[in-house]
Each structure stands twice: as structure tokens, then as C-alpha cells.
Amino acid sequence: MRIARIVVLVASAAISAAPAAHAQARAAPSRRNVDWPVYQGDHDHTHYTTLSQISPANVAKLRVAWTYDTRDAFDGSEMQTNPVILDGVMYGMSPKQRAFALDAATGKELWSFDPTGGRFTGPRIRYRGVVVHEGKVYFNYRYRLFAIDAKTGRQSPGWGNDSGWVDLRAGLDRPVEGLSVSASTPGAVYKDMLIVGTSVPEALPSAPGDIRAYDVKTGAIRWTFHTIPHPGEPGYETWPPDAWKIAGGANAWSGVTIDQRRGMVFFATGSASFDFYGANRLGDNLYANSIVALDANTGKRVWHFQGLKHDLWDRDFPAAPTLVTVRRNGRPVDAVAQITKTGHVWLLERTTGRELFPSEWKRMPPATLDGEVAADSQRFPVVPKPFARQQLTEDGLTRRTPEAHAAALKIFRENPTPHPFTPPNLTGILIFPGVDGGGEYGGPAFDKETGLLYVNSNEMAWLLKIVPREDKSIFGAHCAECHGAQNTPMAPSLTGVGNRLTREQIITTIREGTGRMPAFATALDNVAINDLANFLLTGQDVAASASTNPFYTKYRNTVFDIFLDHEGYPGIAPPWGTLNAIDLNRGTITWTIPFGEYPKLVAQGVKNTGTDNYGGPIVTRNGLLIIAATTYDNKIRAFDKTNGRLLWEGNLPAAGNTTPSTYMVNGKQYIVIACGGGKNGAPSGGTYVAFALP
């Protein structure tokens, strides 16, 4: 995932309410109301619904029922929320991270809670929704976990600290001031505990990805699972001896999944930090890039399955596990399905983690960077076949125009990548599928009737270049990793940051970090932090000393971006995005279609190219597969789930880079999507759009 840009935290919070709305934020429960009660629809993360009012026969008649403009969109902002609907009330978040409640039948705002007190200064942060449980709404802003009253939007008394929030940095066995921790995906409730995974920086210094369970009434930590094992814990031997003190990552940024009946929590982790050079974390790095099952009551490990050892390519597991039931020898078997950025599906027996399809170990090429030791072998599923292409060759480059092919061919030859798992090197490599998948954070949908898993896939390569870290300046030593050498406008750009933020705001962000940006409160002293702020404001830098960076690595990346041709289109041949149906009973791909279009290319007669896509589908019992997700064409589409035939498409004000929700209020079924846009240069938006039949 790309590294988030600089952002400022403001301590206070504010509440606004529509007239008389806070007196009653919920409609009366009714058998004519059907909820979308949790993130992704159910605790199993299947994205599945039995609602049938909207059907293949009438879906083409869908019309906009209501819209809600958050008025919070700004240049580069995103909105990845999958809204929750309970008893006729919809709960969501805006691009500026306001939590709000709407009348789900009309889109009328009932209340709004602003964790910044109206002083959000941006730029973007990405959060994917809220948790609603027993009259409280739980949501995250940076390192603060809030609990607010679901009826009034006011902070709940007795939750967290004296300011009414829980500090996600606390309890990680490291100084709070040196950590950047947030929760981009909402947690899940088991009994009286809110179980949460976190987002942490992908560069050093970083924080560990501990899974924690919080008391839903008080916010007190009930248990913790260390994803970077401490001495005496299983997996400790897969890291250097002191890694548990300084290593970071191995975090479940995509959330957790709970088997409520068995009392088990499942999560899938990302890579260890730093993503592309691991000399400071030699070993297999459990529990990074792993699917892990815990006892939800105690946090004790039940089983784990590591899908990738010593990740050097940012191949996080990109979505929370999906709980499915498949057929084996005529009998039902409860399982866990996990999609990957590499375009594979792992299917594991739920209680043991045993593989339900065969896999194989393959030898891997060695690393060439000084001090690096890549894993000598990796495991791959044999069945099902990958839902994304696995090897990029010259024959697979774009031929959109002769000029586009020539531009792509030049880049391809300058960055030879003979193996999909060629370790990063000084020449440069092409990562394919790219670091945004394959699969992505929207996750798959699972059809409980047919055993089909539906997953949308990116078909994009990424370019990575590594160089020795020779910078002597403070900015070069600490910031060029992500922002480019000499403050060049490499994304995320800091060019002109002094026009957007005050000196005090810049210093606060350097100290505390944000999203994937590390906190430097322990890595830099006060003098160095002030010198760095001066550089960002004036361009005058000072030399860094060895003592200013205890997290020093010998190499850093200078280029990390999508492989594009000279006109900004993908450098590979289409399709650039696909939609796939995978039979988990048989381990076969039932159908695949190109997914998404570029409007400018369509105008030139070039159609069905597919595009990069972010978000996921929902599947209905009566035959529909509904998804937005495509980055550039601003569409939401409904397909026949049996064959991928397009049945309907609707226009959106911005891309819906999330998963839709569907629900019923007063006997009418709705489909709602958050239209946040903002991905890969696409226009940003801040509107929720609900569709229904006339």
C-alpha cells in the first residue's frame, strides 16, 4: 500500500445535530427492516444477503433514492467506508473522518461527530467504517479509538481516558511518544470485547501489529496477541533476538473475522517493516504475512499459516479472512478463505488450519543487496489457479499504440525481473501482480448456495528501485524513503507543505506520525525535529548524525509507483482489472471478465480494458453480484452471478472505492455506496448514493 501523506491531529471533538434529530436517532425496529449490521455485512465477512426485492429481472430499473453529501471532500481525499445499517439508521464516516448517522430511508442527517473539533487540516486518511454495538458507535481517528452514543452522537461516559478515548499506542511495550498507530478498518465485537487490528508505518521506526481486545464498556485491554513474538513465545526464533523491541509491522490492517459460535478470531497480516529490505529482520518473520486463528476469549493462538516468508515485496494479505462452508466428499466442511495480493486463494480447514487444496514449495532466487538473506523457498497453492497473471514478459506489454509499447519496453528492459519473486536490487524490479494486488482491501464475496467466491483483481505492475542510503542530511536520512530525495515531489509529496500546515502542526506530525508515516519522537531529539521542520519550511537542511537515526537501514527506495506508459496508462497489456468467480468446492475458476474502463479510451473506441479497482462486491441469494470499485469510470454495476453478464450499471459522482451495503427499511430494499474516489489521481468525492426500485 502507498504510504499516507502528512496529517495533523487536533485534540478536541465537536458534535452537530440536525434539528431534533438527536432525540431519536433510530427508527422503530420492524420485521420490514433488514439490517447490514456489521462491516462487510456479517461476522463471516461473506458480503452475502438474502434480500430479494431487487432481482435480476428488475435490477435495470434501479434509480437513485437519495444522496448524502458530506461536504468533506478535498483534493486527494478518499472515503472507503462500508456503512452499517441498524433499525433504519445508517452509520458512516466522511473523508475528514466525521462519524455520522442518517435516516437510511431518506439520507437525512441525524447527528454528526467530528473528532477534530472542526479543525481537520488533512491531507487524507483512510478509514473503512464503524462498529455499532449495544447503543454505542466505535470508530477510530488516528491513534484515538472513540465510543459515542448511537442515538445522540455524544461521547460515551466511562470510555477510555479522561478525554473520552482509548490510545491505541498504549500497551505496546514501547514508549507511546515514538509510535504511530491507527485502525483503518473497524474491529469486531465478541461477547463484551472489541477486537482490533491496526495500521502501522511500513518504514522504520514502526510499531508492532499486536491484536488487542478491549472491554466494550471501559476500553480497558483484556488481552493482547503479539504478532512479533516476545521471548518464550512460539515464533520468536524466526526473528533476530531483539526484534520484538524495535521491529514493526506484521499487522492486521484489513481487520479481523470472528466465528461467533466457536469463539475464534481470525486475522491476516501484512509484511514486516521496512517492506523492501530486511537485513534488520533476518528470518521467516512469524506472524507476518500469516493467517492466524486465536481463542477469542483469551487471545491464545490456536493455529497459524504463513503464506510468505520474509516478505520483501509488500505482499500483505490484503483483506480479512472469509469464513465459508465448502463441500468435501459430499460433506460440508467449515473453512477459511484468504485472497492475496499475488492473485491466489488459500483455503484452510477452520479449526486446524489444514490446507484443503494441494500446495507446492518452489525455490526462490537469492538476494543481492548487502546483508539481505531472502527465503530460499516459498509455498504456492496448486489449486485454485491464480486469478491474476503471474509473470510479466515482453509479450505481455501494452500495444495500445506503438509509442506506448516503446515506452513500456524501455522501462521493462531497464528493470529486468526474471522471476516474480526477484528480490529488490540496485537495478530495479517490476513487481507483478503489483503491491495493490491482485486482491485488495474490499475482500471477496461468498455465495453460500453455490460455493462461489467472487473477487475483483488489479492487473497492474509496480516499479521499485533501491539505492544505497548515502544521504547525510536529516531529511535525506529519515524522509527521502517515502518523499523523495531533496524534497522532490515523489508521492506522498511534501512540496509546498508550509502553505498547508503551520510550523506547530508540522512538528506535531513529525513527533506523532500518522497512518503509515512513522512517529519520530524517539528517533529524533527536539533539536533535530526543529531542524527538520525548518527544512520543510525554508529548504535549509542540516547534517544528520548517527545518533539521530537508530533505525538506520543501508538502503532505501527511490521509485515506488505503478508501471505506466508515457501517457499514464498501464504499461502492460489488458485486462488491467478483472472480476472472477472461483468455485471453492472444486477449486476451479468458473468465469473471468474484464472489469472497468477508461472513459477517454472508450471515446476512442477502446473498450473493456479493465482498470485498477479498490473495494469489493456483494452477492445476493437471488442471483446478483453488485460492485462499484473501478477507479476511473465512476460506475456501480450489477452482474448475473452465474456467468458475469452485465445486467445494469449506474453513474456515481466519484468512484466507489469500497464495498456496497444493502438493507431494507419499511419494506423497501436499498443499495448504498460511499463515493470517495481519490485513488491514483482520480477525482475525490464525499457523497453517499443509495439506489432502490421506483
XYZ file of C-alpha atoms in Angstrom:
694
model
C 0.000 0.000 0.000
C 1.152 3.514 -0.629
C 2.394 5.498 2.294
C -0.040 8.063 3.659
C 0.741 11.737 3.450
C 1.454 14.048 6.351
C -1.558 14.922 8.529
C -2.208 16.873 11.711
C -4.008 15.725 14.848
C -6.220 18.136 16.729
C -7.164 17.196 20.256
C -10.744 18.368 20.613
C -14.004 16.983 19.228
C -17.295 18.568 18.174
C -20.839 17.365 17.661
C -23.509 18.739 15.358
C -27.083 17.548 15.044
C -29.969 18.201 12.703
C -32.944 19.830 14.479
C -34.488 17.431 16.988
C -32.535 14.570 15.411
C -30.510 13.633 18.471
C -33.662 12.974 20.429
C -34.306 9.870 18.345
C -31.606 8.525 16.014
C -33.212 5.132 15.391
C -36.396 4.228 13.645
C -38.577 1.693 15.417
C -37.451 -1.895 14.744
C -39.709 -3.729 12.318
C -39.888 -7.070 10.572
C -39.918 -4.935 7.429
C -36.406 -3.744 8.312
C -33.394 -5.904 7.389
C -30.005 -4.696 8.611
C -26.450 -4.620 7.307
C -25.340 -4.803 10.933
C -21.540 -5.040 10.747
C -18.672 -4.162 8.433
C -18.942 -6.277 5.234
C -22.437 -7.440 6.184
C -21.871 -10.284 8.631
C -19.305 -11.612 11.079
C -18.110 -14.132 8.482
C -17.217 -11.329 6.001
C -19.173 -13.037 3.197
C -20.795 -9.858 1.751
C -23.892 -12.052 1.282
C -27.583 -11.126 1.547
C -30.879 -12.984 1.341
C -32.759 -9.813 0.351
C -34.559 -10.446 -2.932
C -36.732 -7.436 -3.749
C -34.042 -6.282 -6.209
C -33.592 -9.175 -8.641
C -32.012 -9.997 -11.997
C -35.410 -9.357 -13.585
C -35.804 -5.793 -12.293
C -32.315 -4.549 -11.417
C -32.217 -2.468 -14.608
C -34.987 -0.317 -13.112
C -32.846 0.875 -10.178
C -32.920 4.617 -9.587
C -31.215 6.966 -7.148
C -33.335 7.012 -3.976
C -31.300 9.590 -2.058
C -27.854 11.130 -1.777
C -25.953 12.485 1.202
C -23.113 14.918 0.549
C -20.719 15.005 3.495
C -19.224 18.257 2.098
C -15.890 16.970 3.387
C -14.148 16.015 0.145
C -10.842 17.709 -0.677
C -8.124 17.215 -3.254
C -6.657 13.744 -2.773
C -9.171 12.637 -0.126
C -10.670 9.148 -0.052
C -13.706 7.543 1.581
C -13.565 3.760 1.868
C -16.433 3.242 4.312
C -18.734 0.239 4.116
C -21.658 1.737 6.068
C -23.510 -0.116 8.819
C -27.330 -0.065 8.885
C -29.280 -0.946 12.033
C -33.019 -0.434 12.661
C -33.409 2.060 9.834
C -30.322 4.140 10.695
C -27.148 4.248 8.627
C -23.776 4.913 10.281
C -20.781 6.034 8.253
C -17.713 8.259 8.053
C -16.731 11.217 5.900
C -13.412 11.935 4.122
C -12.465 14.145 7.097
C -13.312 11.297 9.470
C -16.541 12.672 10.867
C -18.788 9.903 12.122
C -22.467 10.408 11.351
C -25.913 8.815 11.449
C -28.524 9.112 8.704
C -32.136 8.101 8.255
C -31.447 5.125 5.989
C -34.692 5.668 4.040
C -34.115 9.334 3.202
C -30.427 10.133 3.744
C -31.315 12.866 6.231
C -28.540 13.518 8.755
C -29.469 12.715 12.347
C -26.197 13.614 14.029
C -22.522 14.157 13.283
C -19.439 13.798 15.472
C -16.180 15.498 14.481
C -13.127 14.150 16.352
C -11.058 17.145 15.238
C -13.382 19.802 16.605
C -13.791 21.236 13.104
C -10.061 21.722 12.664
C -9.186 18.919 10.252
C -6.252 20.108 8.132
C -5.680 16.975 6.012
C -4.436 15.557 3.844
C -6.084 12.175 3.503
C -6.511 9.385 5.975
C -8.418 6.233 5.098
C -10.927 4.565 7.409
C -13.354 1.899 6.318
C -16.206 2.151 8.765
C -17.548 1.872 12.273
C -18.703 -0.741 14.775
C -22.187 -0.384 16.283
C -22.882 -2.437 19.395
C -25.495 -2.122 22.153
C -26.140 1.548 21.623
C -22.554 2.654 21.009
C -20.661 3.552 17.846
C -16.938 2.744 17.934
C -14.619 4.382 15.447
C -11.025 5.448 15.097
C -9.304 8.743 14.326
C -5.536 8.380 14.087
C -4.439 6.758 17.371
C -7.697 7.566 19.156
C -10.451 4.975 19.492
C -13.783 6.643 20.308
C -17.070 5.322 21.649
C -20.089 7.560 21.073
C -23.791 7.206 21.801
C -25.624 5.789 18.782
C -28.727 7.894 19.455
C -27.157 11.266 20.166
C -23.636 11.189 18.696
C -22.189 12.283 22.020
C -19.125 10.701 23.605
C -19.937 7.810 25.934
C -19.007 8.408 29.582
C -16.626 5.939 31.166
C -14.882 5.013 27.927
C -11.117 5.312 27.757
C -9.176 8.139 29.350
C -10.359 11.423 30.843
C -10.774 12.827 27.325
C -13.098 10.002 26.352
C -10.955 7.933 24.017
C -8.590 4.960 24.072
C -4.977 5.499 22.995
C -4.096 2.741 20.514
C -0.392 3.421 21.101
C -0.651 2.379 24.730
C 0.109 -1.197 25.789
C 2.609 -1.992 23.020
C 5.597 -2.268 25.402
C 7.268 0.756 23.802
C 7.263 4.494 24.553
C 3.957 5.947 23.370
C 5.667 9.077 22.007
C 7.597 7.043 19.441
C 4.653 5.197 17.898
C 2.285 5.844 15.014
C -0.740 3.555 15.268
C -4.277 3.737 13.880
C -7.063 1.345 12.904
C -8.023 1.900 9.265
C -10.506 -1.000 9.337
C -13.139 -1.306 12.079
C -12.777 -4.041 14.666
C -15.349 -6.683 15.596
C -17.211 -7.473 18.799
C -17.110 -10.843 20.541
C -19.185 -11.037 23.725
C -18.122 -7.925 25.668
C -14.838 -7.302 23.805
C -13.987 -5.149 20.806
C -11.149 -6.917 18.955
C -8.984 -4.623 16.852
C -6.144 -4.860 14.347
C -4.085 -1.792 13.464
C -2.313 0.117 10.716
C 1.328 0.986 11.387
C 4.141 2.544 9.325
C 5.777 0.447 6.634
C 9.072 2.267 7.098
C 11.132 2.431 10.279
C 10.574 3.382 13.027
C 7.361 1.401 13.132
C 5.093 -0.206 15.723
C 4.288 -3.893 16.209
C 0.968 -5.156 14.857
C -0.391 -6.573 18.124
C -4.023 -7.748 18.094
C -5.886 -6.440 21.119
C -9.261 -6.982 22.747
C -10.815 -4.008 24.552
C -13.628 -4.075 27.087
C -16.630 -2.589 25.242
C -17.717 -0.625 28.315
C -14.443 0.796 29.606
C -11.871 0.446 26.840
C -9.506 -1.496 29.096
C -7.282 -4.029 27.338
C -8.494 -7.567 28.102
C -5.861 -9.481 26.110
C -3.045 -8.946 23.606
C -1.547 -11.216 20.959
C 1.993 -10.336 19.850
C 2.372 -10.645 16.087
C 6.123 -10.107 16.595
C 6.721 -12.762 19.268
C 8.356 -11.936 22.591
C 10.968 -14.206 24.205
C 9.478 -17.587 25.073
C 6.578 -17.244 22.611
C 6.247 -19.522 19.543
C 7.811 -17.836 16.513
C 10.381 -15.840 18.484
C 13.112 -17.910 16.813
C 12.084 -16.599 13.354
C 13.395 -13.102 14.171
C 16.678 -11.648 15.429
C 16.821 -11.795 19.263
C 15.883 -8.148 19.932
C 13.398 -7.708 17.079
C 10.431 -7.661 19.466
C 11.827 -4.407 20.896
C 12.323 -2.470 17.645
C 10.758 -4.289 14.668
C 7.402 -3.218 13.296
C 4.556 -4.305 11.063
C 3.123 -7.842 10.874
C -0.187 -6.083 11.429
C -3.801 -6.918 10.561
C -4.664 -3.608 8.902
C -7.528 -5.266 6.995
C -9.445 -6.155 10.165
C -10.495 -9.333 11.956
C -13.151 -12.009 11.382
C -14.945 -13.794 14.214
C -16.567 -17.220 14.342
C -19.115 -16.310 16.988
C -20.233 -19.904 17.573
C -16.758 -21.364 18.042
C -15.323 -18.354 19.848
C -12.453 -17.973 17.372
C -10.985 -14.811 15.861
C -9.147 -14.920 12.531
C -6.906 -12.286 11.013
C -4.430 -11.943 8.157
C -1.280 -9.866 8.485
C 0.915 -7.699 6.320
C 4.654 -7.595 5.880
C 7.232 -6.583 8.467
C 8.808 -3.114 8.247
C 10.759 -1.962 6.258
C 8.935 -3.524 3.314
C 11.749 -3.910 0.787
C 14.936 -4.540 2.779
C 15.044 -6.949 5.694
C 18.635 -7.199 6.891
C 17.446 -5.968 10.302
C 14.797 -8.742 10.465
C 16.539 -11.822 9.090
C 14.430 -14.967 9.365
C 10.945 -16.096 8.366
C 9.298 -13.315 10.437
C 6.288 -15.013 12.017
C 3.500 -13.844 12.221
C 3.964 -11.505 9.258
C 2.140 -12.496 6.045
C 0.177 -15.075 8.009
C -3.372 -16.215 8.642
C -3.770 -16.653 12.397
C -6.579 -18.164 14.473
C -6.936 -17.227 18.151
C -9.212 -18.198 21.002
C -11.412 -15.101 21.098
C -11.868 -15.409 24.856
C -8.179 -15.368 25.749
C -6.165 -14.293 22.706
C -4.204 -17.559 22.758
C -3.022 -18.900 19.413
C -4.959 -21.888 18.038
C -3.123 -22.217 14.705
C -1.299 -20.178 12.111
C -0.458 -20.472 8.434
C 2.324 -18.372 6.950
C 1.753 -17.663 3.270
C 5.019 -15.829 2.603
C 8.323 -15.938 4.469
C 10.483 -12.833 4.928
C 8.424 -10.614 2.638
C 10.475 -8.184 0.508
C 7.697 -7.084 -1.884
C 4.917 -5.586 0.307
C 2.764 -8.643 -0.316
C 0.439 -8.102 2.640
C -2.607 -10.289 2.961
C -4.944 -7.523 1.763
C -8.314 -8.484 3.253
C -9.641 -10.113 6.382
C -10.296 -13.880 6.135
C -13.700 -15.014 4.857
C -15.461 -17.827 6.733
C -17.005 -20.266 4.278
C -18.527 -23.736 4.171
C -17.461 -25.954 1.267
C -18.241 -29.492 0.151
C -15.660 -32.269 0.511
C -16.587 -35.845 -0.389
C -20.242 -34.889 -0.221
C -19.980 -33.429 3.266
C -19.878 -29.790 4.464
C -16.544 -28.529 5.799
C -16.186 -25.202 7.579
C -13.182 -23.347 6.210
C -11.300 -20.052 5.983
C -10.740 -18.492 2.547
C -7.967 -15.932 2.110
C -7.269 -13.895 -1.022
C -3.802 -12.487 -1.664
C -2.124 -9.641 -3.498
C -0.409 -12.246 -5.662
C -3.766 -13.433 -7.005
C -4.021 -16.704 -5.078
C -6.687 -18.142 -2.793
C -5.743 -20.161 0.274
C -8.461 -22.458 1.635
C -7.862 -23.803 5.153
C -9.922 -26.018 7.463
C -11.315 -23.687 10.076
C -10.424 -25.396 13.351
C -6.965 -26.726 12.423
C -5.600 -24.534 9.601
C -5.053 -27.628 7.451
C -4.890 -26.924 3.712
C -7.938 -28.154 1.792
C -6.257 -27.902 -1.603
C -2.723 -29.030 -2.504
C 0.202 -26.599 -2.496
C 3.831 -26.801 -3.521
C 7.148 -25.323 -2.434
C 9.249 -23.577 -5.085
C 12.872 -22.487 -4.979
C 13.362 -18.714 -4.929
C 16.196 -16.541 -6.319
C 18.747 -15.236 -3.799
C 19.067 -11.628 -2.660
C 21.917 -9.458 -3.938
C 21.732 -6.479 -1.561
C 24.418 -6.455 1.099
C 23.221 -8.037 4.350
C 19.940 -9.340 2.915
C 19.023 -13.043 3.047
C 15.868 -13.906 1.111
C 13.866 -17.053 1.870
C 15.174 -19.903 -0.259
C 11.689 -21.278 -0.961
C 8.070 -20.162 -0.862
C 4.755 -22.020 -0.845
C 2.077 -21.608 -3.535
C -1.414 -23.080 -3.971
C -1.701 -25.565 -6.825
C -5.496 -25.286 -6.727
C -7.301 -22.986 -7.443
C -5.257 -21.482 -10.248
C -4.303 -17.810 -9.699
C -6.955 -15.222 -10.537
C -4.205 -12.802 -11.683
C -1.357 -13.210 -14.171
C 1.905 -14.264 -12.528
C 4.770 -13.453 -14.900
C 5.393 -10.320 -16.939
C 7.251 -10.777 -20.224
C 7.860 -8.566 -23.264
C 4.890 -10.248 -24.950
C 2.722 -9.044 -22.060
C 3.478 -5.337 -22.529
C 0.968 -2.826 -23.818
C 0.405 -2.440 -27.541
C -2.153 0.319 -27.190
C -0.031 2.430 -29.555
C 3.471 1.932 -30.948
C 4.667 4.797 -28.757
C 3.108 3.283 -25.657
C 4.729 -0.075 -26.386
C 8.130 1.546 -26.925
C 7.886 3.475 -23.636
C 6.873 0.354 -21.711
C 9.526 -1.779 -23.376
C 12.240 0.693 -22.383
C 11.217 0.571 -18.719
C 10.841 -3.209 -18.825
C 14.345 -3.730 -20.183
C 15.858 -1.254 -17.726
C 14.364 -3.212 -14.811
C 14.902 -6.901 -15.604
C 12.782 -9.174 -13.438
C 13.364 -12.785 -14.448
C 11.291 -14.221 -11.579
C 8.059 -12.956 -9.961
C 9.879 -13.057 -6.606
C 13.132 -11.449 -7.697
C 14.348 -9.696 -4.532
C 14.746 -5.899 -4.687
C 18.116 -4.891 -6.129
C 20.125 -1.879 -7.304
C 18.997 -2.285 -10.921
C 15.260 -2.073 -10.248
C 12.479 -4.637 -10.498
C 8.877 -4.828 -11.674
C 6.545 -6.331 -9.070
C 3.717 -8.223 -10.762
C 0.994 -8.537 -9.673
C 1.656 -5.157 -8.088
C 1.689 -4.117 -4.455
C -2.010 -3.210 -4.763
C -2.883 -6.719 -5.937
C -4.291 -8.987 -7.217
C -6.774 -8.889 -4.392
C -7.324 -5.777 -2.312
C -8.935 -4.452 0.862
C -12.562 -4.761 -0.308
C -12.275 -8.520 0.049
C -14.291 -11.216 -1.735
C -17.974 -12.135 -1.606
C -19.015 -15.729 -0.935
C -22.203 -17.320 -2.247
C -23.454 -19.753 0.374
C -25.694 -21.573 -2.123
C -23.137 -22.299 -4.836
C -19.776 -22.171 -3.067
C -18.530 -19.499 -5.473
C -16.063 -16.883 -4.231
C -16.205 -13.600 -6.139
C -13.081 -11.443 -6.174
C -12.127 -8.375 -8.178
C -8.463 -8.138 -9.119
C -5.976 -5.483 -10.124
C -3.740 -6.420 -13.062
C -1.090 -3.749 -12.634
C 2.697 -3.975 -12.322
C 4.659 -1.719 -9.974
C 8.182 -0.380 -10.385
C 10.614 -0.484 -7.439
C 14.117 0.967 -7.374
C 16.507 0.603 -4.412
C 19.652 2.674 -3.829
C 22.275 2.839 -1.064
C 21.361 5.283 1.652
C 24.090 7.910 1.269
C 22.164 10.955 2.470
C 23.804 12.866 5.294
C 21.031 15.414 5.836
C 18.251 14.859 8.355
C 15.630 14.908 5.601
C 17.628 12.508 3.440
C 18.303 10.125 6.307
C 14.729 9.969 7.590
C 12.269 11.198 4.973
C 13.582 10.528 1.457
C 12.497 6.890 1.832
C 8.937 7.962 1.127
C 9.037 11.571 -0.033
C 11.957 11.534 -2.466
C 15.464 12.943 -2.282
C 15.872 16.682 -1.662
C 12.114 17.066 -1.112
C 11.314 16.295 -4.731
C 7.587 15.770 -5.419
C 7.627 11.964 -5.125
C 4.324 10.758 -3.698
C 3.425 11.413 -0.973
C 4.718 14.884 -1.818
C 5.737 17.476 0.772
C 6.190 20.193 -1.822
C 4.503 23.342 -0.501
C 3.680 21.774 2.857
C 4.357 25.149 4.500
C 1.362 26.558 2.613
C -0.918 23.915 4.101
C 0.348 23.465 7.647
C 1.748 25.689 10.357
C 5.149 25.076 11.902
C 3.485 23.735 15.041
C 1.345 21.321 13.023
C 4.398 20.059 11.131
C 6.313 19.477 14.372
C 3.343 17.624 15.923
C 3.077 15.311 12.925
C 6.816 14.604 12.894
C 6.649 13.672 16.573
C 3.449 11.585 16.466
C 3.363 10.230 12.900
C 0.136 9.367 11.113
C -1.174 6.300 9.297
C 1.843 4.695 7.642
C 4.111 7.611 8.491
C 6.361 6.755 11.459
C 6.475 8.776 14.660
C 9.920 10.269 15.206
C 9.617 11.346 18.846
C 12.135 8.725 19.955
C 14.219 8.559 16.768
C 14.925 12.321 16.708
C 15.667 14.702 19.547
C 13.968 18.097 19.844
C 16.774 19.892 18.032
C 16.636 17.518 15.070
C 12.823 17.755 14.876
C 13.027 21.535 14.794
C 15.766 21.398 12.144
C 13.614 19.098 10.020
C 10.626 21.436 10.346
C 12.865 24.317 9.280
C 13.906 22.397 6.172
C 10.311 21.727 5.178
C 9.525 25.426 5.554
C 12.727 27.022 4.227
C 14.652 24.341 2.306
C 17.680 24.724 4.602
C 18.785 21.332 5.911
C 21.458 20.339 8.393
C 23.607 17.241 8.656
C 22.293 14.148 10.406
C 24.394 12.384 12.985
C 24.439 8.641 13.569
C 22.647 9.191 16.855
C 19.632 10.754 15.151
C 18.578 7.504 13.465
C 18.777 4.277 15.456
C 16.521 2.691 12.805
C 19.032 3.255 10.018
C 18.926 0.836 7.079
C 21.614 0.580 4.443
C 19.217 1.002 1.502
C 16.102 2.960 0.623
C 13.735 3.048 -2.339
C 13.825 5.970 -4.776
C 10.999 4.864 -7.072
C 7.841 3.084 -5.973
C 4.902 3.518 -8.318
C 2.635 1.925 -10.907
C 4.296 0.862 -14.180
C 2.764 3.250 -16.739
C 3.398 4.206 -20.338
C 4.260 7.725 -21.497
C 0.585 8.804 -21.430
C -0.213 7.457 -17.996
C -1.941 4.219 -18.979
C -0.765 0.827 -17.667
C 2.439 -0.458 -19.205
C 1.094 -3.999 -19.538
C -1.453 -5.415 -21.962
C -5.106 -5.501 -20.878
C -7.037 -6.584 -18.973
C -5.947 -4.093 -16.306
C -8.617 -5.286 -13.912
C -10.803 -8.377 -13.737
C -13.818 -9.795 -11.910
C -13.639 -13.501 -11.108
C -15.862 -16.311 -9.839
C -13.957 -19.162 -8.169
C -15.615 -22.450 -7.223
C -14.284 -23.351 -3.766
C -15.896 -26.778 -3.897
C -13.978 -27.817 -6.999
C -11.051 -25.410 -6.933
C -11.779 -24.077 -10.410
C -12.334 -20.639 -11.912
C -15.924 -20.520 -13.187
C -15.691 -17.248 -15.088
C -13.495 -14.166 -15.519
C -14.366 -10.859 -17.194
C -12.539 -7.540 -17.728
C -13.666 -5.080 -15.078
C -13.789 -1.309 -15.555
C -12.984 1.131 -18.332
C -11.103 4.362 -19.021
C -13.667 6.895 -20.364
C -11.060 8.591 -22.593
C -10.150 5.272 -24.185
C -13.820 4.339 -24.608
C -14.280 7.586 -26.529
C -11.511 6.373 -28.844
C -13.264 3.032 -29.332
C -11.048 1.101 -26.885
C -13.433 -0.703 -24.537
C -13.378 -3.429 -21.883
C -9.756 -2.828 -20.915
C -10.388 -3.229 -17.201
C -8.948 -0.755 -14.693
C -7.364 -0.850 -11.283
C -10.117 -1.326 -8.710
C -10.453 -0.951 -4.958
C -13.433 -2.184 -2.971
C -15.419 -5.389 -3.049
C -18.678 -6.976 -4.266
C -21.844 -8.120 -2.545
C -23.711 -11.234 -3.662
C -27.438 -11.915 -3.347
C -29.190 -15.227 -2.932
C -31.427 -14.481 -5.925
C -28.664 -14.129 -8.494
C -26.939 -10.728 -8.391
C -23.329 -9.657 -7.954
C -23.156 -5.913 -7.220
C -19.921 -3.920 -7.181
C -18.523 -0.417 -7.786
C -14.733 -0.325 -7.094
C -13.443 0.764 -10.542
C -11.165 3.784 -10.249
C -11.870 5.916 -13.321
C -15.324 5.256 -14.801
C -17.418 6.141 -11.710
C -19.798 3.201 -12.127
C -21.660 0.770 -9.939
C -22.643 -2.430 -11.733
C -24.855 -5.472 -11.261
C -23.896 -8.774 -12.889
C -25.543 -12.140 -13.252
C -23.626 -14.080 -10.624
C -23.760 -17.303 -12.630
C -21.923 -16.065 -15.721
C -20.704 -12.481 -15.243
C -23.174 -10.958 -17.704
C -23.741 -7.240 -17.106
C -27.352 -6.523 -16.121
C -27.209 -2.876 -15.021
C -24.835 -0.021 -14.368
C -25.394 3.287 -12.607
C -23.398 6.505 -12.614
C -21.714 7.779 -9.460
C -20.408 11.271 -8.604
C -16.973 9.751 -7.839
C -15.509 6.269 -7.748
C -16.978 3.925 -5.152
C -13.696 2.503 -3.831
C -15.369 0.394 -1.164
C -17.955 -2.360 -0.763
C -21.673 -1.514 -1.108
C -24.174 -2.234 1.646
C -27.727 -3.469 1.078
C -30.618 -3.295 3.537
C -34.372 -2.932 3.849
C -36.324 -0.150 5.570
C -40.133 -0.149 5.735
C -40.301 -2.934 3.186
C -38.050 -1.249 0.570
C -34.599 -2.603 -0.331
C -31.719 -0.177 -0.864
C -28.157 -0.460 -2.130
C -25.805 2.256 -0.834
C -22.239 3.084 -1.801
C -19.716 5.629 -0.483
C -18.324 7.585 -3.452
C -14.940 8.775 -2.221
C -12.738 8.486 -5.318
C -9.220 9.851 -4.935
C -7.334 6.684 -5.906
C -4.306 7.015 -8.192
C -5.074 10.571 -9.248
C -8.825 10.120 -9.771
C -11.100 12.976 -8.589
C -12.140 12.862 -4.934
C -15.711 12.816 -3.675
C -17.661 12.845 -0.435
C -21.153 11.607 -1.321
C -23.147 8.536 -0.340
C -25.607 7.359 -3.001
C -28.496 4.982 -2.307
C -30.348 3.138 -5.080
C -33.779 1.494 -4.956
C -36.572 0.388 -7.273
C -39.163 3.035 -8.222
